mmCIF file of C-alpha atoms in Angstrom:
data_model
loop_
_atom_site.group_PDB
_atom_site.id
_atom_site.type_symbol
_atom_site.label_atom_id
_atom_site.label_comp_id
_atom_site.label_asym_id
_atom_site.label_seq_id
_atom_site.Cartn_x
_atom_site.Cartn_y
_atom_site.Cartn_z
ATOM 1 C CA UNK W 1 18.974 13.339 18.863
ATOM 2 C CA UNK W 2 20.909 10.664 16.164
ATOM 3 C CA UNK W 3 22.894 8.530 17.691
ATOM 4 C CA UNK W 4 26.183 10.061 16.584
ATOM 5 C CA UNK W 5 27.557 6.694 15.997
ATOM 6 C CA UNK W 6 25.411 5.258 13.474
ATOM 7 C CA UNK W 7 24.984 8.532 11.862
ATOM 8 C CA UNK W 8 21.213 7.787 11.064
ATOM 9 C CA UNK W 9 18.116 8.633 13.524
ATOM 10 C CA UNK W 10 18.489 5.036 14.682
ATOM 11 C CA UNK W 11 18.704 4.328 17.936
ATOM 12 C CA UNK W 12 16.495 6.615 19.596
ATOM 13 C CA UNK W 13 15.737 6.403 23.417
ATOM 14 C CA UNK W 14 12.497 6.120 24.551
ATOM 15 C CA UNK W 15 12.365 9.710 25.906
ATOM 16 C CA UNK W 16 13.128 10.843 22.394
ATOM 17 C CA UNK W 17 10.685 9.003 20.455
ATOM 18 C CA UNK W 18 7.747 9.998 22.936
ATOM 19 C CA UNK W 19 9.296 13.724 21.803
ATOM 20 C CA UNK W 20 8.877 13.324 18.588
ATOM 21 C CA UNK W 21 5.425 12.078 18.766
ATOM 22 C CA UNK W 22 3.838 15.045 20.656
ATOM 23 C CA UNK W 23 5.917 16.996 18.326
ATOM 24 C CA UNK W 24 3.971 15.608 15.312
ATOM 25 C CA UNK W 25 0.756 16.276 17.929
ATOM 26 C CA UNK W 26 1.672 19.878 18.536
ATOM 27 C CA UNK W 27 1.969 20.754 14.549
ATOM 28 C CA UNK W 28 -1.124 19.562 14.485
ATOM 29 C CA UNK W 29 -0.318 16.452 12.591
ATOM 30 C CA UNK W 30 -2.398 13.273 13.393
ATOM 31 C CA UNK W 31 0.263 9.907 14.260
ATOM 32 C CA UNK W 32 1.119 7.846 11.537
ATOM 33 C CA UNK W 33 2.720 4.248 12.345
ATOM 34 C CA UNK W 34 3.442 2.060 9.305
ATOM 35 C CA UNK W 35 4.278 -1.504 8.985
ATOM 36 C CA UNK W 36 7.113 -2.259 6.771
ATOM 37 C CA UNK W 37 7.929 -5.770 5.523
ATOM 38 C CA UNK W 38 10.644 -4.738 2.656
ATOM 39 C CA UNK W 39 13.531 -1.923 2.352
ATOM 40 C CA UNK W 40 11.900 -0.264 -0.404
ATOM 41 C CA UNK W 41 8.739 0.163 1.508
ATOM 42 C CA UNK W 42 10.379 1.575 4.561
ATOM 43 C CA UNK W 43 12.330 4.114 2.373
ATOM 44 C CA UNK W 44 8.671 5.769 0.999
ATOM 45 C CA UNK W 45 7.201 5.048 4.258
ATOM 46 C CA UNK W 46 9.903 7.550 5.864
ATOM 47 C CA UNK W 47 9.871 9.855 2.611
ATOM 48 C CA UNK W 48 6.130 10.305 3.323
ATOM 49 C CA UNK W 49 6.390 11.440 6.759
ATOM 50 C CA UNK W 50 5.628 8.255 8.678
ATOM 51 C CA UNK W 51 5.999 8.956 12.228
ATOM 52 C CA UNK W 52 7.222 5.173 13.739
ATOM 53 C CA UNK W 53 8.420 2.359 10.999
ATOM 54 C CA UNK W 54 7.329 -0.878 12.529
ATOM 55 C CA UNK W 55 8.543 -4.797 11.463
ATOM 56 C CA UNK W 56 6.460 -7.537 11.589
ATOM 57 C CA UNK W 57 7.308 -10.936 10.794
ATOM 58 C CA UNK W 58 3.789 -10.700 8.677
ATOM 59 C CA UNK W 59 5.438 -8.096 6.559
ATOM 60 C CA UNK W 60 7.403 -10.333 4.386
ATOM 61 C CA UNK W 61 4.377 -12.951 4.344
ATOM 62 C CA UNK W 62 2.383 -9.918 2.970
ATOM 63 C CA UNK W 63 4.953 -8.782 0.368
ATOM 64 C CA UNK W 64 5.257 -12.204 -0.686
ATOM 65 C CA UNK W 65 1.789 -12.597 -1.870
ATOM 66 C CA UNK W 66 0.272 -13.811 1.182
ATOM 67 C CA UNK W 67 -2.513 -12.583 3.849
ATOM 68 C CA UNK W 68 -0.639 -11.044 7.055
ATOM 69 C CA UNK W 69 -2.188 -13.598 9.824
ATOM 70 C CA UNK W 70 0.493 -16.151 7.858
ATOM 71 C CA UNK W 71 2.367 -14.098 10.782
ATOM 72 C CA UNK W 72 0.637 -15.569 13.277
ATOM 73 C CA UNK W 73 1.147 -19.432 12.303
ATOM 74 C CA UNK W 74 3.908 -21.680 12.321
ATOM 75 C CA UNK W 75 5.552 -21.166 9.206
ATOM 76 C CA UNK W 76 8.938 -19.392 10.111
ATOM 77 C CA UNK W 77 10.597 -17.932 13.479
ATOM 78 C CA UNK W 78 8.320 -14.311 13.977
ATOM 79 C CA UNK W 79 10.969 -13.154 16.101
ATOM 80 C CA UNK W 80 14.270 -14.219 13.954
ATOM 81 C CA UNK W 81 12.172 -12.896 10.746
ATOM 82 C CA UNK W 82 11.823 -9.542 12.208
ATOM 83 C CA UNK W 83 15.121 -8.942 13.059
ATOM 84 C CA UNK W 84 16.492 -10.032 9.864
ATOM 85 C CA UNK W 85 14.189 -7.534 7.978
ATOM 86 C CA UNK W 86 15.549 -5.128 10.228
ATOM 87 C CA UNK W 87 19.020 -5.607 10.314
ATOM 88 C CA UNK W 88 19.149 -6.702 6.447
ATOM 89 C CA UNK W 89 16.716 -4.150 5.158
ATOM 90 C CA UNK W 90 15.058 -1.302 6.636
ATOM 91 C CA UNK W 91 17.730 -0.021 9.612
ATOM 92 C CA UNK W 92 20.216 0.186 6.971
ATOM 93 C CA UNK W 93 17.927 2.392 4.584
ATOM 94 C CA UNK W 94 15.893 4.397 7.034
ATOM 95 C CA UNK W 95 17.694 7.802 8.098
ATOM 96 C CA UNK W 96 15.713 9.586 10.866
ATOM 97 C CA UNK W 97 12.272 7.524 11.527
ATOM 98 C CA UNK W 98 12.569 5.389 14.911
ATOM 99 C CA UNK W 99 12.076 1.539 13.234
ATOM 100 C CA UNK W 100 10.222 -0.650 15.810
ATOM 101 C CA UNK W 101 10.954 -4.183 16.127
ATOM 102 C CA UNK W 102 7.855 -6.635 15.799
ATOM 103 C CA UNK W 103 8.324 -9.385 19.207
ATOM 104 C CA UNK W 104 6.212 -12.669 19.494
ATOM 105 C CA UNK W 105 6.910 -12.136 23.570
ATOM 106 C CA UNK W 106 5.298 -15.710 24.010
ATOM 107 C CA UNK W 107 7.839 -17.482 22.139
ATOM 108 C CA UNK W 108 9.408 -19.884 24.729
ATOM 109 C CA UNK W 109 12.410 -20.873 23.463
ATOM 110 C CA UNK W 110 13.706 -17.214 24.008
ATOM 111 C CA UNK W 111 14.821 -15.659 27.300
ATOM 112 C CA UNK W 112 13.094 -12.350 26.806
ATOM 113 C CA UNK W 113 15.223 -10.396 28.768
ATOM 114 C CA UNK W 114 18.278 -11.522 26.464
ATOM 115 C CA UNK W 115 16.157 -10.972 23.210
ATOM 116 C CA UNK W 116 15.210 -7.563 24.170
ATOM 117 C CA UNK W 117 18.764 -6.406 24.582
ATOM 118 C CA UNK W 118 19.423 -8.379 20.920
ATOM 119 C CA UNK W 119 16.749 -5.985 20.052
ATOM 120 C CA UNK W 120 18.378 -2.992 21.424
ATOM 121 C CA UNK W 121 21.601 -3.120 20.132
ATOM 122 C CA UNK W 122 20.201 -4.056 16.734
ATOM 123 C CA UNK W 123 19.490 -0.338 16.458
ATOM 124 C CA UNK W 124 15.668 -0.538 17.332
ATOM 125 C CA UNK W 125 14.078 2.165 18.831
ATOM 126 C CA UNK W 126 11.200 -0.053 20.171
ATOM 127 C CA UNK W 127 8.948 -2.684 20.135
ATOM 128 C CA UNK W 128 5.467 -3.951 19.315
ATOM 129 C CA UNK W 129 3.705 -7.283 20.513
ATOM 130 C CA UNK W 130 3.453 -8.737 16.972
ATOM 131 C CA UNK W 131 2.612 -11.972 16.686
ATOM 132 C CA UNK W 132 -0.191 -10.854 19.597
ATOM 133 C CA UNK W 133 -2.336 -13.417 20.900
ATOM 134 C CA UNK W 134 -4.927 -10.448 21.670
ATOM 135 C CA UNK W 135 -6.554 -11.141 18.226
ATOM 136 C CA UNK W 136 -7.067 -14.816 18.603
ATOM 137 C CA UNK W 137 -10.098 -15.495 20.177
ATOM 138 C CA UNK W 138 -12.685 -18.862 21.009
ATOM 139 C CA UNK W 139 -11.387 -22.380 22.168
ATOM 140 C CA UNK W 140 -7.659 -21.638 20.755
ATOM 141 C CA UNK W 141 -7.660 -18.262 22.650
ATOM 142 C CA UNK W 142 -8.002 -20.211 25.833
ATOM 143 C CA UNK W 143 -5.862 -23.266 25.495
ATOM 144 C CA UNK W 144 -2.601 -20.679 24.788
ATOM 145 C CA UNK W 145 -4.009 -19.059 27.932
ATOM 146 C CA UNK W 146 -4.079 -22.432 29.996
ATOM 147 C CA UNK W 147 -0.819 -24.009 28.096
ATOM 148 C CA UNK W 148 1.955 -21.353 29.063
ATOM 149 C CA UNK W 149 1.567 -18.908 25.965
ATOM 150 C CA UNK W 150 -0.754 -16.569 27.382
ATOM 151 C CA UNK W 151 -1.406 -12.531 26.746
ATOM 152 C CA UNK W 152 0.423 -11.991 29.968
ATOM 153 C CA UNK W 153 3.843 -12.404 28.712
ATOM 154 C CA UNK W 154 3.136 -9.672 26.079
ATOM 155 C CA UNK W 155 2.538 -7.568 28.800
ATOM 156 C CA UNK W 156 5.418 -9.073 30.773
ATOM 157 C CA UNK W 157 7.367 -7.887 27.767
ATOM 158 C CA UNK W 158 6.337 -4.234 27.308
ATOM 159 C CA UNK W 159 7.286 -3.463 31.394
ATOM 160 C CA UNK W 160 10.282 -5.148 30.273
ATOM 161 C CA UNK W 161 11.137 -2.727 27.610
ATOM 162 C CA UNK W 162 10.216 0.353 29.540
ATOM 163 C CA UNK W 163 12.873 -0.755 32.210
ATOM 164 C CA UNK W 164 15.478 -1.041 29.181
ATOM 165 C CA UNK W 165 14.239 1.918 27.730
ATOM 166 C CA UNK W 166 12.768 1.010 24.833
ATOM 167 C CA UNK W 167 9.807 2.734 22.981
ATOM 168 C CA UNK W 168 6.491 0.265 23.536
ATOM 169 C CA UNK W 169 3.834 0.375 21.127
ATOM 170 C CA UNK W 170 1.124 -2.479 21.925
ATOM 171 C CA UNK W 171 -1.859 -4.102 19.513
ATOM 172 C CA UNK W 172 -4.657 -4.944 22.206
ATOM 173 C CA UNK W 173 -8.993 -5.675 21.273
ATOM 174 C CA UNK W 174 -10.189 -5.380 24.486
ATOM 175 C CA UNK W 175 -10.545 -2.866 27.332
ATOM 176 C CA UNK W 176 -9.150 -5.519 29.744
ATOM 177 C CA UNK W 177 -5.723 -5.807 27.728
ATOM 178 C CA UNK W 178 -5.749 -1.785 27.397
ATOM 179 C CA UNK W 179 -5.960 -1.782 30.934
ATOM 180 C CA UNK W 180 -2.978 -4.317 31.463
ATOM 181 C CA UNK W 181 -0.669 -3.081 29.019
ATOM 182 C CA UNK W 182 -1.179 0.792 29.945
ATOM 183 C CA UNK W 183 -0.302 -0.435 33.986
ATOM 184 C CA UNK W 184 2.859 -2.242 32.574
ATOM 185 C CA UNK W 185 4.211 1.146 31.436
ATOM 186 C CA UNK W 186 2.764 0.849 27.158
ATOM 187 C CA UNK W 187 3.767 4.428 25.391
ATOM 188 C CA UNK W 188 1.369 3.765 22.715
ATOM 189 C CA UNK W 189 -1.318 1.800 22.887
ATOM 190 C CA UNK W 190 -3.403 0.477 19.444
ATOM 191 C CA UNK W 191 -6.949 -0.565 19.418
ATOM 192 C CA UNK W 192 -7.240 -3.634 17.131
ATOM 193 C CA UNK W 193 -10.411 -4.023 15.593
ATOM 194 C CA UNK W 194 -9.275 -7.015 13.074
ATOM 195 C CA UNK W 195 -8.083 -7.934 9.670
ATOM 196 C CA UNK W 196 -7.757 -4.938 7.466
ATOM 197 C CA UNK W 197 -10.713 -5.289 5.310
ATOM 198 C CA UNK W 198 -10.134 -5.099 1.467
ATOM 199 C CA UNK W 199 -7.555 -5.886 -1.450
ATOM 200 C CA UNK W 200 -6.813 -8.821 -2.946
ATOM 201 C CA UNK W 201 -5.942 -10.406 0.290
ATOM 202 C CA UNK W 202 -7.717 -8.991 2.553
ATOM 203 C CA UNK W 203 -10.883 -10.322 4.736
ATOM 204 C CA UNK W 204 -14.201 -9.911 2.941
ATOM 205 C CA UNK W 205 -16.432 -9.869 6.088
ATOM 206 C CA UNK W 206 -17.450 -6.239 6.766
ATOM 207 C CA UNK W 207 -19.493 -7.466 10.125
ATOM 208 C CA UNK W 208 -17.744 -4.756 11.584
ATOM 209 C CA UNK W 209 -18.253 -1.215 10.251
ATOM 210 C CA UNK W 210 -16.650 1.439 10.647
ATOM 211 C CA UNK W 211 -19.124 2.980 13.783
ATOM 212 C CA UNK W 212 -18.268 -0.266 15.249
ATOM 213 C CA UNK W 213 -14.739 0.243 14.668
ATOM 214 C CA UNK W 214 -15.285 3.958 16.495
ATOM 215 C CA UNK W 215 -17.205 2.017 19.373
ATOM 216 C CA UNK W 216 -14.175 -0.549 19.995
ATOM 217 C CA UNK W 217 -11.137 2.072 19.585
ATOM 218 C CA UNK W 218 -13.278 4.165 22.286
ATOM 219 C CA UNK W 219 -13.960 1.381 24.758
ATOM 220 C CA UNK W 220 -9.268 0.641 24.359
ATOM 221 C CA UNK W 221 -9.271 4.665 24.915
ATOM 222 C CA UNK W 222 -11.061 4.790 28.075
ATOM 223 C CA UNK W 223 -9.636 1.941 29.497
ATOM 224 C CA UNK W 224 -5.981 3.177 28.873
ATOM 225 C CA UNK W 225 -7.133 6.514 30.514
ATOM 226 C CA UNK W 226 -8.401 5.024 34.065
ATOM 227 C CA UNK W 227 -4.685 4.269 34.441
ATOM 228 C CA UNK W 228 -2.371 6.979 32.596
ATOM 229 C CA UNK W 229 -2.952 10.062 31.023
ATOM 230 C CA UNK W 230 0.444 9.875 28.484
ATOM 231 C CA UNK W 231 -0.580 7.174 26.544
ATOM 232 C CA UNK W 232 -0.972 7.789 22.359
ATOM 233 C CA UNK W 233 -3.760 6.217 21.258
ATOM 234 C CA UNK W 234 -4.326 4.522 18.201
ATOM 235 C CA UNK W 235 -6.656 2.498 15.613
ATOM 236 C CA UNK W 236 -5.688 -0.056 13.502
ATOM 237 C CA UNK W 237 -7.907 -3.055 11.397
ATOM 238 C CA UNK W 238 -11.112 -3.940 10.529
ATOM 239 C CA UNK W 239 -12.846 -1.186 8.230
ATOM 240 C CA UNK W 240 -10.165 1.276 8.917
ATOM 241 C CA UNK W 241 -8.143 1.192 5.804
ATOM 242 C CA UNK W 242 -8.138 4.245 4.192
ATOM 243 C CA UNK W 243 -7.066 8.092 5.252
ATOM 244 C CA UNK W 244 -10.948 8.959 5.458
ATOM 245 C CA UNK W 245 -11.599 6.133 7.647
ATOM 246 C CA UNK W 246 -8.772 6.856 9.816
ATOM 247 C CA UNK W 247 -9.601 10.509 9.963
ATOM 248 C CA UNK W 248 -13.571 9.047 11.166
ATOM 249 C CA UNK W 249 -12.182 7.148 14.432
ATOM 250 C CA UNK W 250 -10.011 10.479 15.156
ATOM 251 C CA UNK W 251 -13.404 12.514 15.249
ATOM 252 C CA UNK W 252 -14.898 10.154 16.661
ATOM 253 C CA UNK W 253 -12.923 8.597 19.756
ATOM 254 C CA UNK W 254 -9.921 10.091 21.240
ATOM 255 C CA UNK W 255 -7.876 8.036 18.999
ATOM 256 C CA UNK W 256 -4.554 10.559 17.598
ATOM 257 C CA UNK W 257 -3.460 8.320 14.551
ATOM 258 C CA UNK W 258 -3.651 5.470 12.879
ATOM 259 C CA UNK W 259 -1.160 1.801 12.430
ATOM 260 C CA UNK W 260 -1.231 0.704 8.911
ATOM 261 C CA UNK W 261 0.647 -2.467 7.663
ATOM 262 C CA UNK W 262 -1.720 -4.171 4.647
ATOM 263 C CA UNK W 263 -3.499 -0.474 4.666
ATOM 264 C CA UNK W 264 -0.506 1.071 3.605
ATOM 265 C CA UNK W 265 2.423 -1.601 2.092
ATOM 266 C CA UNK W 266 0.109 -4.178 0.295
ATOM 267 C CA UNK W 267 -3.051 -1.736 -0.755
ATOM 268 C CA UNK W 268 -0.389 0.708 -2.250
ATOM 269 C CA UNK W 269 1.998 -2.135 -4.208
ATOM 270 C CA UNK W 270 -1.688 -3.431 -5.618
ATOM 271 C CA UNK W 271 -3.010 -0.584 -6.810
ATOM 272 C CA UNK W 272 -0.343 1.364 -7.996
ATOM 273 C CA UNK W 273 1.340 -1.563 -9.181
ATOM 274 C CA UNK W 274 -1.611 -2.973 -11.183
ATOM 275 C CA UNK W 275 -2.719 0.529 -13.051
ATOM 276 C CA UNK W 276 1.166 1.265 -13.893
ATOM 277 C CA UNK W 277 1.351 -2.525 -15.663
ATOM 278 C CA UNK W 278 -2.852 -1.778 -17.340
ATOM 279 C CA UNK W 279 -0.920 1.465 -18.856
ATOM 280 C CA UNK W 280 1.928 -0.229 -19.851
ATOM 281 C CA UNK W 281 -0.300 -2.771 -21.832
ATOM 282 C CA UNK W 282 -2.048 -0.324 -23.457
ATOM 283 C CA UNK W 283 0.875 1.008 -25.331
ATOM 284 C CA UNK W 284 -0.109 0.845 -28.883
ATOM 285 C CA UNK W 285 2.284 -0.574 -31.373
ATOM 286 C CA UNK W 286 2.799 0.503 -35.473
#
């Protein structure tokens, strides 16, 4: 139910959220979580039936012009920049779609206990381990591990959130981290299989197709389902950026919907955007 103070559908509990998604399940609907990085987006996000609104500090990097893994470097505060998006932007404009707050968990200048409850009474219905660490890989993957900035607190985070009753809905690219996250108490759980491919911004390297993409999001599915059964499972990256390709890894894992951030904001500002000026230009003058 709307909270009947804020007279919006923001705050939901976590309860209600997970309602609402098997609702969207039961009409037969497939999930639909969408990254928002501006208010304008997260208005036609919601008009469009977007089941979860999600902020990510990358979201204003991408709406500024720049590729989305800007999120993950040292060029602003990820978790300050999320709530500001929120609070300034989307929470005030979104009526009834849950808005889920983007939380670098490794970030150790914050308690996250405190931060959390920030988060909470913010008017967040959730959260989602953006900046993740589970997409850096190599040398760098293992000196956060050894340094204190590990994947662990990520997953210290989401059992964190399901104690204060907040909505979790985790990026992970292995079977190990699906395992982790789903036995920390993760409501959704996305299988990450890279950069969204594409655009004028997007990665170029299509090493991965879209089988592989299937293979991945399966081998995050079965690992979530060795330790709960009520986890929504979902695909995100890589070759995935399209409806068709999103409807693939739903026939072809046990994936029920798709998280789109550059596949949805950026892709549709381009293209839309860029055709609408070409017509404009072509306006003939006497």
């Amino acid at each position: 139910m709307p909270n009947p103070w804020t007279g919006t559908g923001n705050p939901y509990t976590r309860e209600e959220v997970v309602a609402r998604l098997h609702a969207t399940l039961d009409r037969g609907e497939s999930i639909l979580a969408a990254g928002a990085g501006i208010g304008i987006s997260a208005k036609f996000l919601e008009q469009g039936g977007a089941d979860l609104i999600i902020i990510y500090n990358s979201g204003r990097f991408r709406m500024a012009g720049h590729g989305s893994t800007a999120g993950l470097m040292a060029y602003s505060d990820a978790n300050a920049v999320a709530m500001e998006i929120g609070e300034y932007e989307v929470l005030p404009i979104v009526k009834e779609t849950p808005v889920i707050c983007g939380v670098h968990a490794s970030d150790p200048r914050r308690r996250m206990w405190h931060w959390l409850g920030k988060v909470k009474e913010m008017g967040f219905s959730g959260v989602n381990n953006f900046p993740t660490h589970a997409i850096v890989d190599g040398n760098f993957r293992q000196v956060l591990e050894e340094t204190g900035m590990s994947f662990s607190h990520e997953v210290e985070m989401v059992a964190l959130a399901r104690q204060m009753d907040l909505f979790s809905i985790v990026y992970v690219a292995t079977a190990e981290e699906s395992e982790a996250m789903a036995k920390a108490g993760a409501d959704a759980i996305i299988a990450h299989v890279g950069t969204t491919i594409g655009g004028s911004i997007g990665v170029t390297d299509a090493s991965c197709t879209i089988e592989d993409a299937a293979k991945r999001t399966q081998e995050v599915c079965d690992a979530a389902k060795t330790v709960r059964d009520d986890i929504f499972l979902l695909s995100h990256g890589g070759p995935i950026c399209g409806p068709d390709d999103a409807a693939y890894i739903n026939q072809h894992t046990d994936a029920v919907g798709f998280v789109g951030a550059s596949s949805l904001e950026r892709m549709a500002f381009e293209q839309s955007l860029l055709k609408l000026t070409r017509e404009f230009k072509q306006i003939p003058v006497r």
